[in-house]
Tab-separated table of C-alpha atoms and ligand atoms in Angstrom:
chain	number	residue	atom	x	y	z
A	1	MET	CA	141.240	18.844	59.645
A	2	PRO	CA	139.086	18.961	62.785
A	3	ASN	CA	139.875	21.384	65.620
A	4	GLU	CA	141.818	23.731	63.335
A	5	ILE	CA	141.638	27.355	64.428
A	6	ASN	CA	140.560	29.860	61.808
A	7	ARG	CA	142.399	33.160	62.266
A	8	GLN	CA	140.638	36.099	60.650
A	9	VAL	CA	141.201	39.816	60.114
A	10	CYS	CA	138.158	42.029	60.726
A	11	LEU	CA	137.606	45.725	60.124
A	12	ALA	CA	137.794	47.272	63.613
A	13	SER	CA	137.034	50.856	62.553
A	14	ARG	CA	136.890	53.012	59.453
A	15	PRO	CA	140.091	54.997	58.814
A	16	SER	CA	140.053	58.760	58.683
A	17	GLY	CA	142.973	59.679	56.418
A	18	TRP	CA	145.793	57.136	56.401
A	19	VAL	CA	144.804	53.583	57.301
A	20	THR	CA	146.674	52.170	60.336
A	21	GLU	CA	147.029	48.750	61.981
A	22	GLU	CA	144.502	49.939	64.610
A	23	ASN	CA	141.783	49.813	61.947
A	24	PHE	CA	142.076	45.993	61.966
A	25	THR	CA	141.601	43.267	64.580
A	26	LEU	CA	142.786	39.689	64.520
A	27	THR	CA	140.154	37.241	65.767
A	28	GLU	CA	139.885	33.464	65.991
A	29	GLU	CA	137.046	31.015	65.525
A	30	ALA	CA	136.706	27.311	64.859
A	31	MET	CA	137.263	26.148	61.314
A	32	PRO	CA	133.907	26.261	59.457
A	33	GLU	CA	131.980	23.124	58.455
A	34	PRO	CA	130.277	23.008	55.042
A	35	GLY	CA	126.483	22.659	54.856
A	36	ASP	CA	124.699	21.323	51.764
A	37	GLY	CA	125.878	23.198	48.650
A	38	GLN	CA	128.898	24.632	50.481
A	39	LEU	CA	132.641	24.020	50.600
A	40	VAL	CA	135.555	25.029	52.840
A	41	VAL	CA	138.753	26.416	51.313
A	42	ARG	CA	142.155	26.413	52.996
A	43	ASN	CA	143.456	29.795	51.886
A	44	ILE	CA	147.049	29.639	50.601
A	45	PHE	CA	147.661	33.101	49.087
A	46	MET	CA	145.625	36.255	49.543
A	47	SER	CA	145.839	39.491	47.619
A	48	VAL	CA	145.981	42.991	49.104
A	49	ASP	CA	144.911	45.627	46.580
A	50	PRO	CA	144.551	49.422	46.497
A	51	TYR	CA	140.751	49.256	45.918
A	52	MET	CA	140.375	47.800	49.425
A	53	ARG	CA	141.177	51.227	50.872
A	54	GLY	CA	138.022	52.596	49.200
A	55	ARG	CA	135.970	49.733	50.619
A	56	MET	CA	137.063	50.715	54.142
A	57	ASN	CA	135.087	53.981	53.760
A	58	ASP	CA	131.335	54.081	54.200
A	59	THR	CA	130.692	55.408	50.707
A	60	LYS	CA	128.663	54.134	47.775
A	61	SER	CA	130.840	52.781	44.976
A	62	TYR	CA	130.995	49.952	42.436
A	63	VAL	CA	131.466	47.463	45.311
A	64	PRO	CA	129.805	47.690	48.751
A	65	PRO	CA	131.902	48.946	51.688
A	66	PHE	CA	133.481	46.464	54.119
A	67	GLU	CA	131.409	46.173	57.286
A	68	VAL	CA	132.855	47.141	60.661
A	69	GLY	CA	133.263	44.054	62.870
A	70	LYS	CA	133.156	41.673	59.892
A	71	VAL	CA	135.935	39.719	58.145
A	72	LEU	CA	137.408	41.643	55.199
A	73	GLN	CA	137.208	40.162	51.714
A	74	ALA	CA	140.044	39.522	49.275
A	75	GLY	CA	141.050	37.650	46.182
A	76	VAL	CA	142.365	34.281	47.394
A	77	VAL	CA	143.952	31.151	45.945
A	78	GLY	CA	143.367	28.045	48.020
A	79	GLN	CA	142.572	24.370	48.168
A	80	VAL	CA	139.216	22.758	48.948
A	81	VAL	CA	139.476	20.807	52.218
A	82	ALA	CA	135.814	19.836	52.639
A	83	SER	CA	132.959	19.930	50.156
A	84	LYS	CA	129.229	19.295	50.013
A	85	HIS	CA	129.062	21.159	46.682
A	86	ALA	CA	128.482	19.185	43.453
A	87	ASP	CA	131.045	21.193	41.434
A	88	PHE	CA	133.980	21.159	43.856
A	89	ALA	CA	135.867	18.198	45.319
A	90	GLU	CA	138.344	17.948	48.163
A	91	GLY	CA	141.831	18.731	46.783
A	92	ASP	CA	140.633	21.098	44.019
A	93	HIS	CA	142.560	24.364	43.735
A	94	VAL	CA	140.370	27.443	43.402
A	95	VAL	CA	140.635	31.210	42.996
A	96	GLY	CA	138.007	33.776	43.910
A	97	MET	CA	136.688	36.264	46.447
A	98	LEU	CA	137.009	34.874	49.962
A	99	GLY	CA	138.068	36.294	53.323
A	100	TRP	CA	141.161	37.629	55.105
A	101	GLU	CA	141.325	34.322	57.006
A	102	ASN	CA	142.900	30.883	57.034
A	103	TYR	CA	139.732	29.000	56.061
A	104	SER	CA	136.715	30.298	54.143
A	105	LEU	CA	133.227	28.883	53.825
A	106	SER	CA	131.830	29.383	50.308
A	107	ASP	CA	128.750	28.582	48.231
A	108	GLY	CA	131.055	28.375	45.187
A	109	LYS	CA	129.462	31.352	43.424
A	110	GLN	CA	132.562	33.538	43.409
A	111	LEU	CA	135.025	30.686	42.884
A	112	ARG	CA	136.700	29.222	39.816
A	113	LYS	CA	138.751	26.022	39.653
A	114	ILE	CA	142.367	26.397	38.527
A	115	GLU	CA	144.962	23.895	37.396
A	116	SER	CA	147.805	23.463	39.833
A	117	GLY	CA	151.308	23.019	38.485
A	118	ALA	CA	151.121	24.950	35.208
A	119	VAL	CA	152.215	28.199	36.863
A	120	PRO	CA	152.842	29.076	40.542
A	121	LEU	CA	149.478	29.323	42.322
A	122	SER	CA	150.058	32.938	43.356
A	123	TYR	CA	150.162	34.051	39.691
A	124	HIS	CA	146.359	33.750	39.657
A	125	LEU	CA	146.231	36.785	41.971
A	126	GLY	CA	148.642	38.821	39.841
A	127	ILE	CA	149.821	38.438	36.301
A	128	LEU	CA	147.109	35.852	35.440
A	129	GLY	CA	144.561	37.450	37.772
A	130	MET	CA	142.795	40.745	38.285
A	131	PRO	CA	145.863	43.063	37.986
A	132	GLY	CA	147.030	41.464	34.716
A	133	MET	CA	143.495	41.595	33.324
A	134	THR	CA	143.277	45.266	34.304
A	135	ALA	CA	146.451	46.028	32.365
A	136	TYR	CA	145.118	44.313	29.232
A	137	VAL	CA	141.612	45.806	29.405
A	138	GLY	CA	142.931	49.319	30.010
A	139	LEU	CA	145.586	49.211	27.308
A	140	HIS	CA	143.716	47.416	24.548
A	141	LYS	CA	139.986	47.906	25.144
A	142	ILE	CA	139.884	51.337	26.786
A	143	ALA	CA	142.915	53.139	25.319
A	144	GLU	CA	142.860	51.131	22.069
A	145	ALA	CA	146.659	51.198	21.908
A	146	GLN	CA	148.125	51.161	18.399
A	147	SER	CA	151.490	49.563	17.674
A	148	ASP	CA	153.232	52.890	17.025
A	149	ASP	CA	151.809	54.631	20.127
A	150	ARG	CA	153.939	56.285	22.809
A	151	VAL	CA	152.615	54.962	26.121
A	152	PHE	CA	153.183	56.446	29.592
A	153	VAL	CA	152.412	54.452	32.766
A	154	SER	CA	152.329	55.698	36.386
A	155	ALA	CA	152.966	53.327	39.332
A	156	ALA	CA	154.765	51.507	36.542
A	157	SER	CA	156.515	48.827	38.612
A	158	GLY	CA	153.392	47.732	40.514
A	159	ALA	CA	151.057	44.801	39.896
A	160	VAL	CA	149.133	46.503	37.082
A	161	GLY	CA	151.840	48.871	35.777
A	162	SER	CA	154.494	46.168	35.393
A	163	VAL	CA	152.147	44.228	33.102
A	164	VAL	CA	150.967	47.312	31.158
A	165	GLY	CA	154.541	48.132	30.131
A	166	GLN	CA	155.289	44.587	28.993
A	167	LEU	CA	152.020	44.263	27.061
A	168	ALA	CA	152.629	47.602	25.374
A	169	LYS	CA	156.126	46.482	24.327
A	170	LEU	CA	154.745	43.178	22.980
A	171	HIS	CA	152.304	45.297	20.947
A	172	GLY	CA	155.162	47.354	19.460
A	173	CYS	CA	154.642	50.578	21.429
A	174	ARG	CA	157.287	52.842	22.931
A	175	VAL	CA	156.820	52.772	26.720
A	176	ALA	CA	157.878	55.087	29.526
A	177	GLY	CA	156.883	55.119	33.166
A	178	CYS	CA	157.527	56.452	36.633
A	179	ALA	CA	157.959	54.749	39.984
A	180	GLY	CA	158.903	55.658	43.541
A	181	SER	CA	162.528	54.469	43.906
A	182	ASP	CA	165.739	54.110	41.885
A	183	GLU	CA	165.547	50.310	42.321
A	184	LYS	CA	162.069	50.272	40.817
A	185	VAL	CA	163.236	52.480	37.932
A	186	ALA	CA	166.118	50.050	37.260
A	187	LEU	CA	163.631	47.160	37.246
A	188	LEU	CA	161.511	48.995	34.664
A	189	THR	CA	164.334	49.659	32.224
A	190	ASP	CA	166.564	46.614	32.864
A	191	GLU	CA	164.011	43.816	33.276
A	192	LEU	CA	160.561	44.918	32.135
A	193	GLY	CA	161.625	46.475	28.828
A	194	TYR	CA	160.549	50.079	29.480
A	195	ASP	CA	162.296	52.459	27.063
A	196	ALA	CA	162.567	55.201	29.700
A	197	ALA	CA	161.636	55.679	33.344
A	198	PHE	CA	162.205	58.071	36.229
A	199	ASN	CA	161.849	58.253	40.009
A	200	TYR	CA	159.043	60.730	40.696
A	201	HIS	CA	160.251	61.330	44.277
A	202	SER	CA	163.507	62.868	42.990
A	203	SER	CA	161.873	64.772	40.111
A	204	LYS	CA	162.152	68.578	40.443
A	205	SER	CA	159.457	69.106	37.804
A	206	LEU	CA	157.060	66.299	36.918
A	207	PRO	CA	156.027	67.833	33.551
A	208	LYS	CA	159.725	68.111	32.573
A	209	SER	CA	160.593	64.602	33.787
A	210	ILE	CA	157.726	63.176	31.755
A	211	ALA	CA	158.776	65.271	28.731
A	212	ASN	CA	162.324	63.855	29.036
A	213	ALA	CA	160.998	60.299	29.309
A	214	CYS	CA	158.520	60.851	26.454
A	215	PRO	CA	160.320	63.256	24.056
A	216	GLU	CA	157.635	62.877	21.359
A	217	GLY	CA	154.747	63.192	23.841
A	218	ILE	CA	152.168	60.638	24.967
A	219	ASP	CA	149.494	58.925	22.849
A	220	VAL	CA	148.260	56.649	25.662
A	221	ASN	CA	148.432	57.524	29.347
A	222	PHE	CA	147.711	54.516	31.583
A	223	GLU	CA	146.840	56.372	34.771
A	224	ASN	CA	147.240	54.506	38.060
A	225	VAL	CA	148.030	57.395	40.406
A	226	GLY	CA	146.128	60.661	39.805
A	227	GLY	CA	147.121	63.963	41.423
A	228	GLU	CA	150.196	65.817	40.201
A	229	ILE	CA	151.471	62.898	38.126
A	230	PHE	CA	148.201	62.734	36.189
A	231	GLU	CA	148.209	66.496	35.679
A	232	ALA	CA	151.808	66.434	34.381
A	233	ALA	CA	151.018	63.514	32.062
A	234	LEU	CA	148.026	65.377	30.597
A	235	TRP	CA	150.216	68.345	29.751
A	236	ASN	CA	152.471	65.987	27.740
A	237	MET	CA	149.669	64.378	25.732
A	238	ARG	CA	149.739	64.447	21.928
A	239	ASP	CA	146.697	65.463	19.877
A	240	PHE	CA	143.930	62.829	19.989
A	241	GLY	CA	145.647	61.035	22.910
A	242	ARG	CA	143.724	58.585	25.089
A	243	VAL	CA	143.797	58.186	28.865
A	244	ALA	CA	142.829	54.859	30.458
A	245	LEU	CA	141.867	56.119	33.913
A	246	CYS	CA	142.565	53.037	35.998
A	247	GLY	CA	143.256	54.291	39.529
A	248	MET	CA	143.969	57.320	41.687
A	249	ILE	CA	146.042	55.841	44.490
A	250	ALA	CA	147.526	59.255	45.341
A	251	HIS	CA	144.109	60.180	46.782
A	252	TYR	CA	142.922	56.998	48.502
A	253	ASN	CA	144.055	58.146	51.969
A	254	ASP	CA	143.019	61.796	51.565
A	255	GLU	CA	140.974	63.086	54.456
A	256	LYS	CA	139.216	65.624	52.244
A	257	MET	CA	138.634	65.714	48.497
A	258	GLN	CA	141.410	67.618	46.714
A	259	PRO	CA	140.941	70.033	43.797
A	260	GLY	CA	141.191	68.272	40.447
A	261	PRO	CA	144.010	68.587	37.875
A	262	ARG	CA	144.720	72.154	36.733
A	263	GLY	CA	144.823	73.275	33.112
A	264	MET	CA	141.933	71.104	31.920
A	265	GLY	CA	141.716	73.206	28.735
A	266	VAL	CA	144.382	70.858	27.393
A	267	ILE	CA	141.714	68.153	27.074
A	268	ILE	CA	139.868	70.315	24.559
A	269	ALA	CA	142.873	71.805	22.794
A	270	ARG	CA	144.425	68.371	22.183
A	271	ARG	CA	141.083	66.562	21.638
A	272	LEU	CA	141.860	63.990	24.348
A	273	ARG	CA	139.654	61.078	25.338
A	274	ILE	CA	139.689	60.157	29.037
A	275	GLN	CA	137.832	57.019	30.077
A	276	GLY	CA	137.547	55.454	33.498
A	277	PHE	CA	137.010	51.700	33.657
A	278	ILE	CA	136.525	48.780	36.030
A	279	VAL	CA	138.128	45.536	34.953
A	280	PHE	CA	135.135	43.332	35.845
A	281	ASP	CA	132.909	45.060	33.278
A	282	HIS	CA	134.923	43.283	30.565
A	283	PRO	CA	134.812	39.536	31.347
A	284	GLU	CA	135.259	38.440	27.726
A	285	VAL	CA	138.422	40.565	27.335
A	286	CYS	CA	139.749	39.155	30.633
A	287	GLU	CA	139.278	35.588	29.365
A	288	GLU	CA	141.064	36.448	26.132
A	289	TYR	CA	143.920	37.948	28.173
A	290	VAL	CA	144.407	34.932	30.467
A	291	LEU	CA	144.817	32.584	27.481
A	292	LYS	CA	147.307	34.906	25.800
A	293	ALA	CA	149.229	35.681	29.005
A	294	ALA	CA	149.610	31.980	29.911
A	295	ASN	CA	151.267	31.443	26.501
A	296	TRP	CA	153.447	34.534	26.806
A	297	LEU	CA	154.608	33.351	30.237
A	298	ALA	CA	155.393	29.872	28.878
A	299	GLU	CA	157.352	31.468	26.020
A	300	GLY	CA	159.308	33.661	28.446
A	301	LYS	CA	157.841	36.859	26.959
A	302	LEU	CA	156.472	38.135	30.276
A	303	THR	CA	158.367	38.718	33.508
A	304	TYR	CA	156.654	38.749	36.876
A	305	ARG	CA	157.634	40.091	40.312
A	306	GLU	CA	155.897	39.642	43.676
A	307	THR	CA	156.422	40.873	47.211
A	308	VAL	CA	155.267	38.197	49.656
A	309	ALA	CA	154.356	38.733	53.328
A	310	GLU	CA	153.874	35.706	55.572
A	311	GLY	CA	150.901	34.919	57.801
A	312	ILE	CA	147.383	36.286	58.229
A	313	GLU	CA	148.546	38.450	61.159
A	314	ASN	CA	150.767	40.354	58.721
A	315	ALA	CA	148.025	41.039	56.164
A	316	PRO	CA	147.167	44.528	57.515
A	317	GLY	CA	150.865	45.486	57.517
A	318	ALA	CA	151.285	44.188	53.951
A	319	PHE	CA	148.266	46.210	52.827
A	320	ILE	CA	149.604	49.420	54.403
A	321	SER	CA	153.118	48.817	52.988
A	322	MET	CA	151.645	48.416	49.505
A	323	LEU	CA	149.777	51.730	49.804
A	324	LYS	CA	153.091	53.347	50.851
A	325	GLY	CA	154.948	51.900	47.848
A	326	GLU	CA	157.072	49.371	49.738
A	327	ASN	CA	156.049	46.580	47.350
A	328	THR	CA	157.697	45.776	44.028
A	329	GLY	CA	155.304	44.027	41.688
A	330	LYS	CA	152.259	42.312	43.157
A	331	GLN	CA	151.866	42.405	46.948
A	332	ILE	CA	150.437	39.158	48.286
A	333	VAL	CA	150.268	37.378	51.634
A	334	GLN	CA	151.069	33.689	51.999
A	335	LEU	CA	148.711	32.140	54.544
A	336	ALA	CA	149.650	28.461	54.325
A	337	ALA	CA	152.074	26.042	52.693
A	338	GLN	CA	151.123	25.083	49.130
B	401	NDP	P1	150.562	48.510	42.927
B	401	NDP	O1	151.100	47.134	42.941
B	401	NDP	O2	151.009	49.436	41.843
B	401	NDP	O3	150.825	49.131	44.364
B	401	NDP	C1	150.526	50.453	44.594
B	401	NDP	C2	151.689	51.358	44.167
B	401	NDP	O4	151.210	52.678	43.975
B	401	NDP	C3	152.753	51.493	45.233
B	401	NDP	O5	153.676	50.432	45.172
B	401	NDP	C4	153.377	52.837	44.909
B	401	NDP	O6	154.487	52.638	44.030
B	401	NDP	C5	152.274	53.575	44.130
B	401	NDP	N1	151.825	54.754	44.886
B	401	NDP	C6	151.239	54.797	46.094
B	401	NDP	N2	150.958	56.060	46.467
B	401	NDP	C7	151.400	56.848	45.445
B	401	NDP	C8	151.413	58.259	45.227
B	401	NDP	N3	150.898	59.110	46.120
B	401	NDP	N4	151.941	58.712	44.079
B	401	NDP	C9	152.466	57.865	43.160
B	401	NDP	N5	152.470	56.504	43.314
B	401	NDP	C10	151.949	56.016	44.452
B	401	NDP	O7	148.963	48.468	42.879
B	401	NDP	P2	148.080	47.887	41.696
B	401	NDP	O8	148.936	47.662	40.517
B	401	NDP	O9	147.272	46.776	42.232
B	401	NDP	O10	147.089	49.106	41.389
B	401	NDP	C11	147.551	50.230	40.649
B	401	NDP	C12	146.366	51.163	40.414
B	401	NDP	O11	145.389	50.495	39.624
B	401	NDP	C13	145.669	51.595	41.693
B	401	NDP	O12	145.296	52.935	41.573
B	401	NDP	C14	144.422	50.711	41.723
B	401	NDP	O13	143.379	51.268	42.462
B	401	NDP	C15	144.119	50.593	40.245
B	401	NDP	N6	143.340	49.431	39.863
B	401	NDP	C16	142.216	49.650	39.126
B	401	NDP	C17	141.455	48.616	38.658
B	401	NDP	C18	140.277	48.905	37.809
B	401	NDP	O14	139.512	47.985	37.467
B	401	NDP	N7	140.071	50.151	37.406
B	401	NDP	C19	141.792	47.221	39.006
B	401	NDP	C20	143.058	47.088	39.722
B	401	NDP	C21	143.771	48.164	40.152
B	401	NDP	P3	155.665	53.731	43.900
B	401	NDP	O15	156.785	53.240	44.748
B	401	NDP	O16	155.957	53.712	42.458
B	401	NDP	O17	155.125	55.027	44.414
């Protein structure tokens, strides 16, 4: 594929408060050529994820910040189009960390080969990828869900939340959740098997809405949101409840740090365990999940939804829409034909 143009999205500036399209620039360069031990991937699908907002800030965290002026990184599924790497051949399909761009040069270290045809390629960025693994690790390893537990999930219709609810149901739990629109709530109860759900935007009292959705209280809170939803969930916890603290998306665009949840005495009074986690610290559990989830998908026991934007130029818009809740299920960007 000589003379192909590689369109790329770079970080133009660090956001202060809400991220905007002005924080990104679209640039072009020639398609890369592999040197010895390298390969070039034609990127087909790319993932936009909430954690990327944190990487746009210049702060120390579990992953380094994105660099201003450089191409942003993302989980990508693609096809090898040129290889001087012993482990990868032209035509192989791969998944891994590459760039917000049409073609990525790689040394293969953050790439894994995947079979094409068994499931749609994009599933490796969602239900069979990092978000699905996060759901499984948080529910089973961190919260140690028991089959008779009452589980509550925030951002329940999103990439992680939609899998948490289904896994909890497969495990025998009672599951309730909240989401940001009536359509998403209908998806939770009608398609994903949630026992109860509510729209948090139309809730007059979050603690009461959660109490209605979880009349016997919560044993496991799978927390994706933080802020007032987290606080209200805590107040509905049962004795010895567990919180898998997965994400705090309500705060990712805050200009200043907000005060934490009120009424923290409840953690002592109800002997709660709250544990934060990062999915990549549990590679063996992730592997176990992917094998199980592939079977559950084949057996029709898992349902999966995606919202797909088209073209690298629309990646920043897709990322911002996802942060605003305009996605249902996993937000991805299709960069090329399969
Ligand atoms: P989603 O697909 O759920 O997309 C984000 C969703 O968050 C939006 O669709 C929106 O849905 C909801 N949301 C946004 N702002 C708010 C708000 N202020 N209050 C309530 N809900 C809000 O994203 P993911 O499933 O990929 O991620 C979910 C969470 O999991 C995030 O916090 C993320 O950072 C975290 N995460 C953590 C990992 C880990 O290893 N710990 C790994 C992967 C993800 P709605 O319309 O319902 O508001």
